[in-house]
Coordinates of N, CA, C and O in Angstrom, one line a residue:
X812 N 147.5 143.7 141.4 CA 147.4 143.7 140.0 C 146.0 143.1 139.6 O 145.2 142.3 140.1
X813 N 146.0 143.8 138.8 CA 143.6 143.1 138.2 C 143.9 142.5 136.8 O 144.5 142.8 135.8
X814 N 143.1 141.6 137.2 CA 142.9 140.3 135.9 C 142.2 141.3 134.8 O 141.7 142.4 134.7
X815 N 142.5 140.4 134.2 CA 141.6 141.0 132.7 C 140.3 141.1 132.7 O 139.5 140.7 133.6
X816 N 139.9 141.7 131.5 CA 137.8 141.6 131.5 C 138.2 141.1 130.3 O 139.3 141.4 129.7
X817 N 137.2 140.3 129.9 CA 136.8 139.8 128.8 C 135.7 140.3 128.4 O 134.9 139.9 129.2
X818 N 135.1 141.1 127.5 CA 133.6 141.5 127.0 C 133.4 140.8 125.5 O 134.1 140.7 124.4
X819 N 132.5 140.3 125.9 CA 131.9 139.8 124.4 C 130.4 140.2 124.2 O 129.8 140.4 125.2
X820 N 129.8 140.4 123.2 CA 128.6 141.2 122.9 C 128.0 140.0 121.6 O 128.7 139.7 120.7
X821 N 126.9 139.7 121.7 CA 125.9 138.9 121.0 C 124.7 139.9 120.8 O 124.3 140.6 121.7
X822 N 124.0 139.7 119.4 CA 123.1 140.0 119.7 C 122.0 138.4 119.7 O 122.3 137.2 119.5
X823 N 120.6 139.3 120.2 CA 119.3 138.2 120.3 C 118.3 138.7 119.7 O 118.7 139.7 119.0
X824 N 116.9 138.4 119.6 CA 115.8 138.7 119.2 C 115.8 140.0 120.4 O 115.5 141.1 120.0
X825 N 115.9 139.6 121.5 CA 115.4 140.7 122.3 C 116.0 141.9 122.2 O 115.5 142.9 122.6
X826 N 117.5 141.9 121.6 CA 118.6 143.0 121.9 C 120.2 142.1 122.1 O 120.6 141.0 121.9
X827 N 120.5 143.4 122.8 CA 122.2 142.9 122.6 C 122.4 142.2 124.2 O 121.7 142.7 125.1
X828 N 123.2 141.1 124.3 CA 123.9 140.6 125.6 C 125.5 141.0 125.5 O 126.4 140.9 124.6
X829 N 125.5 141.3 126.4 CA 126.9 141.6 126.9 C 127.6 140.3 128.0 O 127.1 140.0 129.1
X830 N 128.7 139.8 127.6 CA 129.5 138.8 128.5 C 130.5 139.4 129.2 O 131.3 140.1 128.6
X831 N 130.4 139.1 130.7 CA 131.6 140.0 130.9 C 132.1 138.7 131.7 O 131.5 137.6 131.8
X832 N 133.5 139.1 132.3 CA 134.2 137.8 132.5 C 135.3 138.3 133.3 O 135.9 139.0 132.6
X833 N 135.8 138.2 134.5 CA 137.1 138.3 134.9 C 136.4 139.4 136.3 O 135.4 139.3 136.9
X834 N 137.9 140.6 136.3 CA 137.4 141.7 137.0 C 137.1 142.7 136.6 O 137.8 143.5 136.0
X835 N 135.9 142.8 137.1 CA 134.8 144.2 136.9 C 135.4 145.6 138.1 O 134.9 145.9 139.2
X836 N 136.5 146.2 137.6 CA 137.2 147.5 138.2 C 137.3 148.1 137.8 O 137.0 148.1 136.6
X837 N 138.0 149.4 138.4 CA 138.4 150.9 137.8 C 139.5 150.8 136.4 O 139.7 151.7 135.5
X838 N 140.0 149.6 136.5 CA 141.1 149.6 135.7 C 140.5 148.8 133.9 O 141.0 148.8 132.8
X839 N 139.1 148.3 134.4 CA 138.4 147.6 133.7 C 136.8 147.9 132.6 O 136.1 147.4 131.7
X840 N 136.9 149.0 133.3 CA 135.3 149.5 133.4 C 135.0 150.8 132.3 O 134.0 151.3 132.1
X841 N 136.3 151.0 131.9 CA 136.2 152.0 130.8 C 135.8 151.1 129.6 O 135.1 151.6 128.7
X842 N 136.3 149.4 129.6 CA 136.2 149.2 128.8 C 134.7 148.5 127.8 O 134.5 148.0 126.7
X843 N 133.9 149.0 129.3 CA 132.6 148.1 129.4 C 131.9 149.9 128.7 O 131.0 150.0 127.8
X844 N 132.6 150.9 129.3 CA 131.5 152.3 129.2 C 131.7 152.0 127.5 O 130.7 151.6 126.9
X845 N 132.8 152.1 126.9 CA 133.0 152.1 125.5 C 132.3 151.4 124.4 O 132.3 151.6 123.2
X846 N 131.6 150.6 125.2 CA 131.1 149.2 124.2 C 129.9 149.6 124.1 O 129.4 149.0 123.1
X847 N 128.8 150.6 124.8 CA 128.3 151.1 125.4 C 126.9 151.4 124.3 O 125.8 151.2 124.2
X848 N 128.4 152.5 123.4 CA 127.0 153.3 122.4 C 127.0 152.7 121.1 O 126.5 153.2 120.1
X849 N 127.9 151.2 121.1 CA 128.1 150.9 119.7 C 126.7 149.9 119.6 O 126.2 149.6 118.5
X850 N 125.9 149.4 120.9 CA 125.1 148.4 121.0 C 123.8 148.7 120.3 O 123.2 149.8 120.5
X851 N 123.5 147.9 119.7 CA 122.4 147.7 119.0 C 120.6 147.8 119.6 O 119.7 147.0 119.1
X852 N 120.3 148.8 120.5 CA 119.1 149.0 121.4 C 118.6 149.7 120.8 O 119.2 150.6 120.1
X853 N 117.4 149.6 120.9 CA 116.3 150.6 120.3 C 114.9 150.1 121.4 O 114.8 149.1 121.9
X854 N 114.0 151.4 121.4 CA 112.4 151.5 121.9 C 112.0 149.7 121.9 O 111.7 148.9 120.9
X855 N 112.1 149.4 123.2 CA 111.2 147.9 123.0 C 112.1 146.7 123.5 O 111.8 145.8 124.1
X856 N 113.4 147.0 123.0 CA 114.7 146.0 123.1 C 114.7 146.0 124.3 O 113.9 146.5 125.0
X857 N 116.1 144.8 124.6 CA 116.5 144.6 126.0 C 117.7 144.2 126.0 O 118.0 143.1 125.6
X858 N 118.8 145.5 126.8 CA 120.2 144.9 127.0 C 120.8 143.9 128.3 O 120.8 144.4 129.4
X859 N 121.2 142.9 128.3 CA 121.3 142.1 128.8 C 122.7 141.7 129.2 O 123.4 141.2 128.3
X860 N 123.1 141.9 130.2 CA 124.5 142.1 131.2 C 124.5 140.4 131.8 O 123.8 139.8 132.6
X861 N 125.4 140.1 131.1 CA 125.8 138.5 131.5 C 127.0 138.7 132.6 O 128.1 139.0 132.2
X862 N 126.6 138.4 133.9 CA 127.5 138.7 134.7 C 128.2 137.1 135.3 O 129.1 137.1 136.1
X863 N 127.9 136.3 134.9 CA 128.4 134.7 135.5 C 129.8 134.8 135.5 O 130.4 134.2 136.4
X864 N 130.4 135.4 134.7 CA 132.2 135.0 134.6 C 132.8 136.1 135.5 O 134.0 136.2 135.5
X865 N 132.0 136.7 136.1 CA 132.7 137.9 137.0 C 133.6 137.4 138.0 O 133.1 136.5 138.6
X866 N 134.9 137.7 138.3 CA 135.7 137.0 139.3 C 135.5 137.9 141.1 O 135.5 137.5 142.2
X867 N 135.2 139.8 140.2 CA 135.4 140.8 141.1 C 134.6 141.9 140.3 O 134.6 142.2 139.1
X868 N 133.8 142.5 141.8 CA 133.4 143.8 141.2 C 133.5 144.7 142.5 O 133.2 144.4 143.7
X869 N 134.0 146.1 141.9 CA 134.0 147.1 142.8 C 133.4 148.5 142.4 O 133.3 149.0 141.3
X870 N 133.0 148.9 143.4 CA 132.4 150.1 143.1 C 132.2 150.8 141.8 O 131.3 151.5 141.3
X871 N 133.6 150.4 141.3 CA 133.5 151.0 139.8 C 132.6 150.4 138.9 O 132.0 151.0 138.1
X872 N 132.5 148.7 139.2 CA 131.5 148.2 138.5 C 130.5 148.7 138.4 O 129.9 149.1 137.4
X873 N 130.0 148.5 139.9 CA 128.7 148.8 140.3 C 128.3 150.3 139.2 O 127.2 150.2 138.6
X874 N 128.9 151.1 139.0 CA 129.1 152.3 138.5 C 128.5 152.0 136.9 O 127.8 152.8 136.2
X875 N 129.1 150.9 136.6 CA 128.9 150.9 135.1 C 128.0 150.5 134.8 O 127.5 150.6 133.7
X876 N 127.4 149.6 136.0 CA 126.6 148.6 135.7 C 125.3 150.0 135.5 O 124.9 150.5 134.4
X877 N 125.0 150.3 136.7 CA 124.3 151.9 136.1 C 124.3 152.3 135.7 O 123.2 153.0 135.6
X878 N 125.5 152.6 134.8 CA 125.4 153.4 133.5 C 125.1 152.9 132.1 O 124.6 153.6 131.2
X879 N 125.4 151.6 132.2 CA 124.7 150.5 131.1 C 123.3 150.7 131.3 O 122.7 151.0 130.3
X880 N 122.7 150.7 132.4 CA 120.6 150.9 132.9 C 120.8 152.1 132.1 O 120.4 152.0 130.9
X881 N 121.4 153.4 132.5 CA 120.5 154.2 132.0 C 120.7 154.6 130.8 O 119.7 155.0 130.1
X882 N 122.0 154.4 130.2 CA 122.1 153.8 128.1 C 121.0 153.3 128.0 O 120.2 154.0 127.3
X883 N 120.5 152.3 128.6 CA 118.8 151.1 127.3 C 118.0 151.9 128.0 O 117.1 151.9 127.2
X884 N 117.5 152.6 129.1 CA 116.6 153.5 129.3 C 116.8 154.7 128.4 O 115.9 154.9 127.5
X885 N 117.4 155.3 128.5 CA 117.6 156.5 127.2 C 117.3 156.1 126.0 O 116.7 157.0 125.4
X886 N 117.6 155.0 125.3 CA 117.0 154.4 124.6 C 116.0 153.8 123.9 O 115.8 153.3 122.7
X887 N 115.1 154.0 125.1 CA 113.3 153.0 125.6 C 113.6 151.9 125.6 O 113.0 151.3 124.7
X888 N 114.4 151.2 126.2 CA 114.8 149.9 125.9 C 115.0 149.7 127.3 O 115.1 150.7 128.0
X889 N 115.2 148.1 128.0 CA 114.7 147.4 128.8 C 116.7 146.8 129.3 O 117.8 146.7 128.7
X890 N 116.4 146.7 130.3 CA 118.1 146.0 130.7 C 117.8 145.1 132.0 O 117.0 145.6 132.8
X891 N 118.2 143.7 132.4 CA 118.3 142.3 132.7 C 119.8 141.8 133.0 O 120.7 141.8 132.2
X892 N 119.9 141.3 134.5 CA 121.2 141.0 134.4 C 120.7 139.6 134.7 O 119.7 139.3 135.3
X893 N 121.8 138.6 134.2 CA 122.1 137.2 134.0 C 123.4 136.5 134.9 O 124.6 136.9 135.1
X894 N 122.8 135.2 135.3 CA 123.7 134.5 136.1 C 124.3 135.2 136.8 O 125.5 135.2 136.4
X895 N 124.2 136.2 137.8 CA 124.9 137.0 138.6 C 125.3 136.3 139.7 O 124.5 135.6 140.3
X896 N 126.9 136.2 140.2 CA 127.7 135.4 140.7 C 127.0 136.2 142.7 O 126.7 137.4 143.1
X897 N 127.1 135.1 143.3 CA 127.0 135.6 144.9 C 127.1 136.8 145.1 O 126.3 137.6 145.5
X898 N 128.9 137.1 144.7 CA 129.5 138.1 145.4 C 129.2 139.2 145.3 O 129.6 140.1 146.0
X899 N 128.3 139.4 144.0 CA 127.7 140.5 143.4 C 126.3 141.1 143.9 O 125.9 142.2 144.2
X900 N 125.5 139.3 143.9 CA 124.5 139.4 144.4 C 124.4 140.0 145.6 O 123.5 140.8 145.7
X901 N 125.3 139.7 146.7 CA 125.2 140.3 147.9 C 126.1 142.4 147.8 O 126.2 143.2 148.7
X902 N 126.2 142.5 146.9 CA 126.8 144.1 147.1 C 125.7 144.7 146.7 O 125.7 145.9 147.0
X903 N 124.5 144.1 145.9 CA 123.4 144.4 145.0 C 122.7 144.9 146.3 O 122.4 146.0 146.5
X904 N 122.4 143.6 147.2 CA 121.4 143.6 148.3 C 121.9 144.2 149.5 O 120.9 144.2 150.3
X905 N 122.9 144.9 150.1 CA 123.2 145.8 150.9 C 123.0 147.3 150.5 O 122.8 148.1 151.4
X906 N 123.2 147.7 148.8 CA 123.4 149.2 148.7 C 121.8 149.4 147.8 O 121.3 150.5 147.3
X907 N 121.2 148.1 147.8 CA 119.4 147.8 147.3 C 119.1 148.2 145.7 O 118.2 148.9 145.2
X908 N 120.1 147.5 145.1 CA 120.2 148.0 143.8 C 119.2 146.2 143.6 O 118.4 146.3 142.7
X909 N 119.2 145.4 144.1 CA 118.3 144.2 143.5 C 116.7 144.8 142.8 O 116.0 144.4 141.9
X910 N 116.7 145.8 143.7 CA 115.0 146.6 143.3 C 114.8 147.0 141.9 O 113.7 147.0 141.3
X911 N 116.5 147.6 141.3 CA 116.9 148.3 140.2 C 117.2 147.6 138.8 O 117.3 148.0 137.6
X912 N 117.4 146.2 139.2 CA 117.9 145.4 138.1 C 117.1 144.3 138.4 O 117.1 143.7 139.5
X913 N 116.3 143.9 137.2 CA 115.7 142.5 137.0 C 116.8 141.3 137.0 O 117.6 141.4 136.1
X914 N 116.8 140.5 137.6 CA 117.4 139.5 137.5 C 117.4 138.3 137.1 O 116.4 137.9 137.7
X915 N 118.0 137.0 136.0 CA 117.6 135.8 135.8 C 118.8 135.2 135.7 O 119.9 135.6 135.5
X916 N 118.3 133.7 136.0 CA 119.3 132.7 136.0 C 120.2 132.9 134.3 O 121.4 133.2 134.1
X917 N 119.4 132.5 133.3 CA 120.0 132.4 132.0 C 119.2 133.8 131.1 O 118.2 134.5 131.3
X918 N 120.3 133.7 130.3 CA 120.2 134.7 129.1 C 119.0 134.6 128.6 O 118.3 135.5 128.5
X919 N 118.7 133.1 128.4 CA 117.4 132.7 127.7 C 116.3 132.9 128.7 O 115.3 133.5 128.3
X920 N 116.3 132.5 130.0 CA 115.5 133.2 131.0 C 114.8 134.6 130.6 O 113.6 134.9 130.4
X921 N 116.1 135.6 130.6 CA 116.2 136.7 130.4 C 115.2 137.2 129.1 O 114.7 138.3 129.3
X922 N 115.1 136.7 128.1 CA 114.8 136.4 126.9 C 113.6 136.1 126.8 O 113.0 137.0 126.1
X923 N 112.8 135.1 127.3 CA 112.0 134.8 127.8 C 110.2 135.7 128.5 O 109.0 135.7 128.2
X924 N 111.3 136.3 129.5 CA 110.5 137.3 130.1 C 110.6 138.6 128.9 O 109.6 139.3 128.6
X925 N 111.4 138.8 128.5 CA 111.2 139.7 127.7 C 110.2 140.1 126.4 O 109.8 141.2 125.9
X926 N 110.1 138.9 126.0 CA 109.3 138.0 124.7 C 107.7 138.4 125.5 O 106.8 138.9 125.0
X927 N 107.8 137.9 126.6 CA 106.1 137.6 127.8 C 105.5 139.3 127.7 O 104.4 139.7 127.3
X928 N 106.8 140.2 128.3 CA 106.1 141.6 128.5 C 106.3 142.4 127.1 O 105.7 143.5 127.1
X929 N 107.1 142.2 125.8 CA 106.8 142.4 124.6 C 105.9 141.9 123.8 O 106.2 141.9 122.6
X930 N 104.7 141.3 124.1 CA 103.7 140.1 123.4 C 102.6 141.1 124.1 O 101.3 140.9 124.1

């Protein structure tokens, strides 16, 4: 049986953050595509995937998580994932998606850098 996801969505100066929380699966991941085209990105923005509360992710994640990149690229808009948990980190670094996704410790990190290459 698969835990719940929790999604929560903020926006920032830089764009929208997305919280995700629990497990990131097949059973889960529809619910992340949906939230998708309601987000507030535009030319310049940056969507921001808060991955810390992740308990599990599987392929299907992985799946969305790509599909979230190429939403804020269709867009012109910029995507950053945040506090990414080990277990993630290491599925990132075997199938070399680390190359594909910028990564930072905090939101505000994330925010940050975004602020640096929009100035």
């Amino acid at each position: 049986m698969t835990k719940q996801l929790t999604l929560r969505t903020r926006a920032t100066p830089a764009g929208a953050v997305i919280e995700l929380a629990g497990d990131l699966d097949h059973h889960t991941v529809p619910e992340v595509r949906a939230a998708l085209p309601g987000l507030d990105l535009g030319e310049g923005r940056q969507l921001t995937l808060d991955l810390g509360g992740l308990t599990f992710c599987d392929s299907s994640g992985i799946t969305v998580l790509i599909a979230a990149r190429n939403h804020a690229l269709a867009t012109n808009a910029t995507i950053a994932l945040v506090t990414v948990p080990d277990h993630v980190s290491r599925i990132f670094r075997l199938v070399g998606l680390e190359q594909v996704f910028p990564t930072h410790l905090t939101a505000q990190d994330a925010e940050a850098a975004w602020r640096a290459t929009a100035d």
